[in-house]
């Protein structure tokens, strides 16, 4: 009797970021190695994961160059799509599936979206900002491209722990904000440490002729936080949650303008 | 005599006063607006039941040195502008809360 079915081996890696573990499943051994290398330092040995995503690889021709991300909620599922991937994720079931080409870039983008959705319900968020732990406190550095996120990260002293030079991960836990390390890589080309600490301040970066820290008004702080938050979903409820999260963060965390000369002395102000 | 205008805050927005400024975020396109003090007064008083003319007289003319006619003209223009961005509803009839809640759901 000939074999009618072939058992396909599934490779599985649990990626724990910010305390949320997402298990990624693939049947492609080579791509599994890519994922393990990409998320080294964030791979968890926990057998159970609250969220599971199956990765279906497709040939390079299945991707388009459309760079726009669309995230919509339909019939209980989040639909996430960009030219290089299409994913569906059921928050109720904690399961999802992504069809993508064999590049970790697509998986990375989808993970960022999933985490923004997970965080929004509890007042947390992802933000275009570098973050660093020093003296057991986390400091966030936000600014548009070229403002100095990578520069300030690369100037951090030896006693500082880099959480990310690209995407900061902020959770609202037990009435305090914690920043977590992420594997999301920026221009520094270095994943963050898998560590966390209470957020002591958010600095809005500006390069200048001297180092100084100035207070920022609440409305300006709110606008800056919202402008730097990662947010994709076209959904009224999610917009409300994100807006509330930004306002609460501004109420409880000092937001300051850090003007700095790009050399290590700026870190004398950040302790 | 012109018909009274009624204005109501859209339910498809999130809003919060931060410092002295009112920030309003529209659910459509996640656009963020900062309302100036006059716009904030109008927006906060827009309950769908009070005619715009009454809001202008009681909330704006009492705060600023401006004639009721001029203030009403400005308020109508402002209301039209906010409505264009989907953060305020305008009607010639009182606006029920359910209308504000259900309008153009995403």
Short mmCIF file of C-alpha atoms in Angstrom, two decimals:
data_model
loop_
_atom_site.label_atom_id
_atom_site.label_comp_id
_atom_site.label_asym_id
_atom_site.label_seq_id
_atom_site.Cartn_x
_atom_site.Cartn_y
_atom_site.Cartn_z
CA UNK A 1 0.00 0.00 0.00
CA UNK A 2 1.63 3.33 -0.99
CA UNK A 3 1.90 6.15 1.55
CA UNK A 4 -0.95 8.61 1.02
CA UNK A 5 0.33 11.30 3.33
CA UNK A 6 3.69 12.60 4.30
CA UNK A 7 4.30 13.87 7.76
CA UNK A 8 5.80 17.33 7.58
CA UNK A 9 8.03 18.38 10.41
CA UNK A 10 7.15 21.70 12.06
CA UNK A 11 9.83 23.85 13.60
CA UNK A 12 8.74 26.11 16.38
CA UNK A 13 10.31 29.04 18.21
CA UNK A 14 8.69 30.91 21.09
CA UNK A 15 9.65 34.59 20.92
CA UNK A 16 9.12 36.45 24.19
CA UNK A 17 9.06 40.24 23.90
CA UNK A 18 7.75 42.49 26.64
CA UNK A 19 6.41 39.55 28.58
CA UNK A 20 4.22 38.33 25.70
CA UNK A 21 5.29 35.06 24.14
CA UNK A 22 4.40 34.45 20.51
CA UNK A 23 5.18 31.01 19.08
CA UNK A 24 6.24 31.03 15.44
CA UNK A 25 5.76 27.79 13.51
CA UNK A 26 7.30 26.97 10.15
CA UNK A 27 7.86 23.82 8.15
CA UNK A 28 10.97 25.26 6.51
CA UNK A 29 14.16 24.27 8.36
CA UNK A 30 16.26 26.99 6.72
CA UNK A 31 13.80 29.72 7.59
CA UNK A 32 13.60 28.40 11.13
CA UNK A 33 17.34 29.01 11.40
CA UNK A 34 16.85 32.54 10.07
CA UNK A 35 14.24 33.18 12.76
CA UNK A 36 16.40 31.76 15.52
CA UNK A 37 19.29 33.98 14.51
CA UNK A 38 17.04 37.02 14.11
CA UNK A 39 15.44 36.68 17.55
CA UNK A 40 18.41 35.29 19.46
CA UNK A 41 18.19 36.54 23.01
CA UNK A 42 14.39 36.61 22.86
CA UNK A 43 13.77 32.91 22.26
CA UNK A 44 11.92 31.46 25.21
CA UNK A 45 12.08 27.87 26.44
CA UNK A 46 8.57 28.04 27.86
CA UNK A 47 6.54 25.17 26.41
CA UNK A 48 3.30 27.16 26.37
CA UNK A 49 2.71 30.38 24.52
CA UNK A 50 -0.41 32.53 24.70
CA UNK A 51 -0.18 33.33 21.01
CA UNK A 52 0.72 31.15 18.07
CA UNK A 53 1.44 32.06 14.45
CA UNK A 54 1.91 29.65 11.56
CA UNK A 55 4.20 30.90 8.81
CA UNK A 56 3.47 29.84 5.22
CA UNK A 57 6.33 30.70 2.92
CA UNK A 58 5.66 31.65 -0.66
CA UNK A 59 8.08 32.28 -3.55
CA UNK A 60 9.51 35.79 -4.07
CA UNK A 61 7.01 36.40 -6.92
CA UNK A 62 4.13 36.42 -4.43
CA UNK A 63 5.37 39.71 -2.95
CA UNK A 64 4.67 43.15 -4.37
CA UNK A 65 6.54 46.35 -3.62
CA UNK A 66 3.53 48.01 -1.96
CA UNK A 67 4.99 49.50 1.26
CA UNK A 68 1.65 50.48 2.82
CA UNK A 69 0.51 48.53 5.85
CA UNK A 70 -3.20 47.90 6.28
CA UNK A 71 -4.59 46.52 9.52
CA UNK A 72 -8.34 45.97 9.76
CA UNK A 73 -10.63 44.02 12.05
CA UNK A 74 -13.15 41.75 10.31
CA UNK A 75 -15.35 39.01 11.72
CA UNK A 76 -13.27 38.65 14.86
CA UNK A 77 -9.93 38.57 13.05
CA UNK A 78 -7.23 41.12 12.54
CA UNK A 79 -6.15 41.24 8.91
CA UNK A 80 -2.65 42.64 8.39
CA UNK A 81 -1.23 43.16 4.96
CA UNK A 82 1.59 44.77 3.10
CA UNK A 83 3.11 43.98 -0.29
CA UNK A 84 5.35 41.30 1.19
CA UNK A 85 2.92 39.58 3.56
CA UNK A 86 -0.68 38.89 4.47
CA UNK A 87 -1.58 37.73 7.95
CA UNK A 88 -4.72 36.92 9.87
CA UNK A 89 -4.83 36.73 13.59
CA UNK A 90 -7.69 35.83 15.90
CA UNK A 91 -7.20 37.50 19.28
CA UNK A 92 -9.90 35.30 20.82
CA UNK A 93 -8.20 32.08 19.75
CA UNK A 94 -4.69 33.48 20.19
CA UNK A 95 -3.81 31.99 16.80
CA UNK A 96 -2.89 33.36 13.43
CA UNK A 97 -1.27 32.64 10.11
CA UNK A 98 1.04 34.67 7.90
CA UNK A 99 1.85 34.12 4.23
CA UNK A 100 5.15 35.73 3.35
CA UNK A 101 8.39 35.32 1.48
CA UNK A 102 11.36 33.79 3.28
CA UNK A 103 12.60 36.97 4.91
CA UNK A 104 12.58 37.81 8.59
CA UNK A 105 11.76 41.41 7.62
CA UNK A 106 8.12 40.40 6.98
CA UNK A 107 7.88 38.37 10.20
CA UNK A 108 9.39 41.28 12.08
CA UNK A 109 6.82 43.74 10.73
CA UNK A 110 3.96 41.41 11.52
CA UNK A 111 5.27 40.89 15.06
CA UNK A 112 5.42 44.65 15.61
CA UNK A 113 1.78 44.95 14.54
CA UNK A 114 0.68 42.05 16.73
CA UNK A 115 2.44 43.60 19.72
CA UNK A 116 0.81 47.01 19.15
CA UNK A 117 -2.56 45.26 19.23
CA UNK A 118 -1.67 43.26 22.34
CA UNK A 119 -0.38 46.33 24.16
CA UNK A 120 -3.22 48.72 23.29
CA UNK A 121 -5.73 46.97 25.54
CA UNK A 122 -3.57 47.56 28.61
CA UNK A 123 -2.36 51.10 27.95
CA UNK A 124 1.00 50.10 26.50
CA UNK A 125 2.50 50.90 23.15
CA UNK A 126 5.45 50.67 20.79
CA UNK A 127 7.20 53.92 20.04
CA UNK A 128 9.78 55.14 17.55
CA UNK A 129 12.36 55.75 20.25
CA UNK A 130 15.61 54.42 21.57
CA UNK A 131 15.60 53.21 25.16
CA UNK A 132 18.36 52.57 27.61
CA UNK A 133 18.52 51.37 31.22
CA UNK A 134 20.80 53.23 33.55
CA UNK A 135 20.82 52.98 37.36
CA UNK A 136 17.83 50.63 37.12
CA UNK A 137 15.77 53.29 35.37
CA UNK A 138 14.72 53.29 31.73
CA UNK A 139 15.13 56.42 29.62
CA UNK A 140 13.40 56.80 26.27
CA UNK A 141 14.72 58.99 23.45
CA UNK A 142 12.23 59.88 20.73
CA UNK A 143 12.63 61.93 17.61
CA UNK A 144 12.10 61.81 13.92
CA UNK A 145 14.62 60.14 11.67
CA UNK A 146 17.97 61.89 12.04
CA UNK A 147 17.14 63.41 15.45
CA UNK A 148 19.78 61.27 17.13
CA UNK A 149 18.23 58.03 18.42
CA UNK A 150 21.04 55.91 17.09
CA UNK A 151 23.66 58.52 18.00
CA UNK A 152 22.62 58.73 21.64
CA UNK A 153 22.41 54.94 21.84
CA UNK A 154 25.90 54.53 20.47
CA UNK A 155 27.24 57.12 22.97
CA UNK A 156 25.73 55.34 25.99
CA UNK A 157 28.31 54.59 28.68
CA UNK A 158 29.42 51.10 29.68
CA UNK A 159 27.09 51.02 32.68
CA UNK A 160 24.03 51.47 30.42
CA UNK A 161 21.96 48.65 28.92
CA UNK A 162 20.60 49.24 25.45
CA UNK A 163 16.98 48.11 25.12
CA UNK A 164 16.62 49.31 21.55
CA UNK A 165 17.86 52.04 19.24
CA UNK A 166 14.71 51.83 17.12
CA UNK A 167 11.42 50.71 18.67
CA UNK A 168 10.76 51.14 22.37
CA UNK A 169 8.38 48.76 24.06
CA UNK A 170 6.31 50.30 26.87
CA UNK A 171 3.90 48.45 29.13
CA UNK A 172 1.61 49.81 31.79
CA UNK A 173 1.92 47.25 34.58
CA UNK A 174 0.83 47.60 38.21
CA UNK A 175 0.34 51.35 37.79
CA UNK A 176 3.80 52.02 36.46
CA UNK A 177 5.35 52.11 33.03
CA UNK A 178 8.05 49.61 32.18
CA UNK A 179 10.29 49.68 29.13
CA UNK A 180 11.36 46.34 27.69
CA UNK A 181 14.14 45.41 25.32
CA UNK A 182 13.21 44.45 21.77
CA UNK A 183 14.94 42.58 18.96
CA UNK A 184 13.77 45.26 16.51
CA UNK A 185 16.95 46.59 14.96
CA UNK A 186 17.63 50.17 13.91
CA UNK A 187 20.60 51.82 12.23
CA UNK A 188 22.89 50.60 15.01
CA UNK A 189 22.34 47.08 13.67
CA UNK A 190 22.21 45.68 17.17
CA UNK A 191 19.25 44.01 18.88
CA UNK A 192 18.39 45.27 22.35
CA UNK A 193 19.01 43.41 25.58
CA UNK A 194 16.17 41.28 26.87
CA UNK A 195 15.71 43.37 30.03
CA UNK A 196 13.23 45.84 31.53
CA UNK A 197 13.04 48.75 33.98
CA UNK A 198 10.58 51.42 35.10
CA UNK A 199 10.44 54.38 32.72
CA UNK A 200 11.98 57.45 34.39
CA UNK A 201 11.61 59.93 31.51
CA UNK A 202 10.97 60.39 27.83
CA UNK A 203 13.38 62.74 26.12
CA UNK A 204 12.47 64.44 22.86
CA UNK A 205 15.74 64.67 20.99
CA UNK A 206 17.19 67.71 19.27
CA UNK A 207 20.78 68.20 18.20
CA UNK A 208 22.31 71.51 19.28
CA UNK A 209 25.43 73.39 20.26
CA UNK A 210 25.26 72.50 23.95
CA UNK A 211 23.66 69.94 26.22
CA UNK A 212 20.49 70.94 28.00
CA UNK A 213 17.24 69.53 29.32
CA UNK A 214 14.05 71.60 29.28
CA UNK A 215 10.51 70.82 30.30
CA UNK A 216 7.92 70.35 27.59
CA UNK A 217 4.29 71.45 27.94
CA UNK A 218 1.66 68.74 28.34
CA UNK A 219 0.02 69.29 24.96
CA UNK A 220 3.34 69.29 23.12
CA UNK A 221 4.33 66.16 25.02
CA UNK A 222 1.05 64.49 24.05
CA UNK A 223 1.52 65.41 20.39
CA UNK A 224 5.08 64.10 20.44
CA UNK A 225 4.08 60.80 22.04
CA UNK A 226 1.26 60.30 19.54
CA UNK A 227 3.47 61.26 16.62
CA UNK A 228 6.05 58.65 17.60
CA UNK A 229 3.72 55.81 18.52
CA UNK A 230 3.51 52.86 16.19
CA UNK A 231 -0.09 52.38 15.30
CA UNK A 232 -1.58 50.68 12.28
CA UNK A 233 -5.17 49.62 12.92
CA UNK A 234 -8.00 51.35 11.08
CA UNK A 235 -10.37 50.87 13.97
CA UNK A 236 -12.18 53.49 16.05
CA UNK A 237 -11.84 51.62 19.34
CA UNK A 238 -8.11 51.11 18.85
CA UNK A 239 -7.68 54.82 18.06
CA UNK A 240 -9.36 55.66 21.35
CA UNK A 241 -7.18 53.23 23.28
CA UNK A 242 -3.99 54.58 21.73
CA UNK A 243 -5.00 58.18 22.36
CA UNK A 244 -5.83 57.40 26.00
CA UNK A 245 -2.56 55.55 26.43
CA UNK A 246 -0.60 58.56 25.16
CA UNK A 247 -2.44 60.99 27.44
CA UNK A 248 -1.99 58.78 30.51
CA UNK A 249 1.68 58.34 29.77
CA UNK A 250 2.13 62.12 29.55
CA UNK A 251 0.26 62.53 32.85
CA UNK A 252 2.57 60.15 34.68
CA UNK A 253 5.98 60.26 33.03
CA UNK A 254 8.17 63.36 32.69
CA UNK A 255 8.56 64.37 29.04
CA UNK A 256 11.56 66.64 28.46
CA UNK A 257 13.43 68.12 25.55
CA UNK A 258 17.03 66.97 25.40
CA UNK A 259 19.20 69.16 23.21
CA UNK A 260 22.61 67.59 22.81
CA UNK A 261 25.99 67.79 21.20
CA UNK A 262 26.74 64.38 19.75
CA UNK A 263 29.44 63.29 22.19
CA UNK A 264 29.46 61.18 25.35
CA UNK A 265 29.13 64.15 27.76
CA UNK A 266 25.39 64.22 27.20
CA UNK A 267 25.16 61.11 29.36
CA UNK A 268 26.29 63.17 32.36
CA UNK A 269 22.76 64.62 32.32
CA UNK A 270 21.00 61.26 32.12
CA UNK A 271 21.20 59.24 35.31
CA UNK B 1 -34.95 84.65 10.52
CA UNK B 2 -32.42 81.85 9.96
CA UNK B 3 -32.98 78.41 11.39
CA UNK B 4 -31.03 77.56 14.55
CA UNK B 5 -28.03 75.30 14.14
CA UNK B 6 -27.24 72.47 16.49
CA UNK B 7 -23.80 71.02 16.96
CA UNK B 8 -22.67 67.76 18.60
CA UNK B 9 -19.32 66.17 19.22
CA UNK B 10 -18.66 63.18 17.01
CA UNK B 11 -18.37 59.85 18.83
CA UNK B 12 -15.71 58.71 16.39
CA UNK B 13 -13.06 60.74 18.13
CA UNK B 14 -11.00 60.66 21.29
CA UNK B 15 -10.34 63.94 23.08
CA UNK B 16 -8.49 65.18 26.10
CA UNK B 17 -7.38 68.52 27.51
CA UNK B 18 -3.62 68.48 28.04
CA UNK B 19 -2.33 71.61 29.72
CA UNK B 20 -4.24 74.48 28.17
CA UNK B 21 -4.89 72.77 24.87
CA UNK B 22 -7.60 70.42 23.73
CA UNK B 23 -6.33 67.54 21.63
CA UNK B 24 -8.83 65.69 19.48
CA UNK B 25 -8.01 62.57 17.53
CA UNK B 26 -10.28 61.45 14.75
CA UNK B 27 -10.82 57.73 14.38
CA UNK B 28 -10.78 58.25 10.65
CA UNK B 29 -7.16 58.27 9.58
CA UNK B 30 -5.99 58.80 13.19
CA UNK B 31 -5.68 62.52 12.47
CA UNK B 32 -4.77 64.68 15.46
CA UNK B 33 -6.22 68.18 15.90
CA UNK B 34 -5.29 70.81 18.45
CA UNK B 35 -8.21 73.13 19.17
CA UNK B 36 -7.56 76.76 20.04
CA UNK B 37 -9.33 78.08 23.16
CA UNK B 38 -12.40 79.31 21.24
CA UNK B 39 -12.73 76.09 19.30
CA UNK B 40 -12.33 74.14 22.53
CA UNK B 41 -15.17 76.11 24.20
CA UNK B 42 -17.44 75.48 21.23
CA UNK B 43 -16.48 71.82 20.99
CA UNK B 44 -17.01 71.18 24.69
CA UNK B 45 -20.42 72.88 24.68
CA UNK B 46 -21.58 71.00 21.57
CA UNK B 47 -24.15 68.76 23.21
CA UNK B 48 -26.50 68.44 20.23
CA UNK B 49 -29.33 70.06 22.19
CA UNK B 50 -28.19 73.67 22.69
CA UNK B 51 -28.47 75.92 19.60
CA UNK B 52 -25.15 77.27 18.40
CA UNK B 53 -26.40 80.83 18.89
CA UNK B 54 -27.03 80.12 22.57
CA UNK B 55 -23.59 78.54 22.97
CA UNK B 56 -22.00 81.61 21.41
CA UNK B 57 -23.88 84.00 23.66
CA UNK B 58 -23.37 82.12 26.89
CA UNK B 59 -19.88 80.72 26.40
CA UNK B 60 -18.02 82.89 23.90
CA UNK B 61 -19.45 86.42 24.17
CA UNK B 62 -19.08 86.18 27.94
CA UNK B 63 -15.38 85.34 27.58
CA UNK B 64 -14.32 87.56 24.70
CA UNK B 65 -15.09 91.13 23.71
CA UNK B 66 -16.93 90.41 20.51
CA UNK B 67 -20.38 91.24 19.18
CA UNK B 68 -22.87 88.33 19.14
CA UNK B 69 -23.29 88.66 15.34
CA UNK B 70 -19.57 88.49 14.62
CA UNK B 71 -19.06 85.70 17.17
CA UNK B 72 -21.88 83.67 15.63
CA UNK B 73 -20.48 84.13 12.12
CA UNK B 74 -17.06 82.96 13.29
CA UNK B 75 -18.56 80.07 15.25
CA UNK B 76 -20.55 78.88 12.22
CA UNK B 77 -17.46 78.97 10.08
CA UNK B 78 -15.48 77.12 12.75
CA UNK B 79 -18.24 74.54 13.18
CA UNK B 80 -18.30 73.91 9.42
CA UNK B 81 -14.55 73.46 9.47
CA UNK B 82 -14.66 70.98 12.37
CA UNK B 83 -17.53 69.15 10.68
CA UNK B 84 -15.52 68.87 7.49
CA UNK B 85 -12.88 67.00 9.50
CA UNK B 86 -15.51 64.72 11.00
CA UNK B 87 -15.05 65.77 14.61
CA UNK B 88 -18.30 67.74 14.92
CA UNK B 89 -21.84 67.15 13.63
CA UNK B 90 -24.07 70.01 12.45
CA UNK B 91 -27.82 69.88 11.99
CA UNK B 92 -30.80 72.21 11.80
CA UNK B 93 -32.53 69.90 14.31
CA UNK B 94 -31.34 68.80 17.75
CA UNK B 95 -28.91 65.90 17.41
CA UNK B 96 -29.79 62.82 19.43
CA UNK B 97 -26.96 61.09 21.27
CA UNK B 98 -27.55 57.90 19.27
CA UNK B 99 -27.02 59.80 16.01
CA UNK B 100 -23.68 61.06 17.19
CA UNK B 101 -22.73 57.59 18.30
CA UNK B 102 -23.79 55.77 15.14
CA UNK B 103 -22.73 58.23 12.51
CA UNK B 104 -20.59 56.64 9.83
CA UNK B 105 -19.22 53.78 11.91
CA UNK B 106 -15.90 52.43 10.75
#
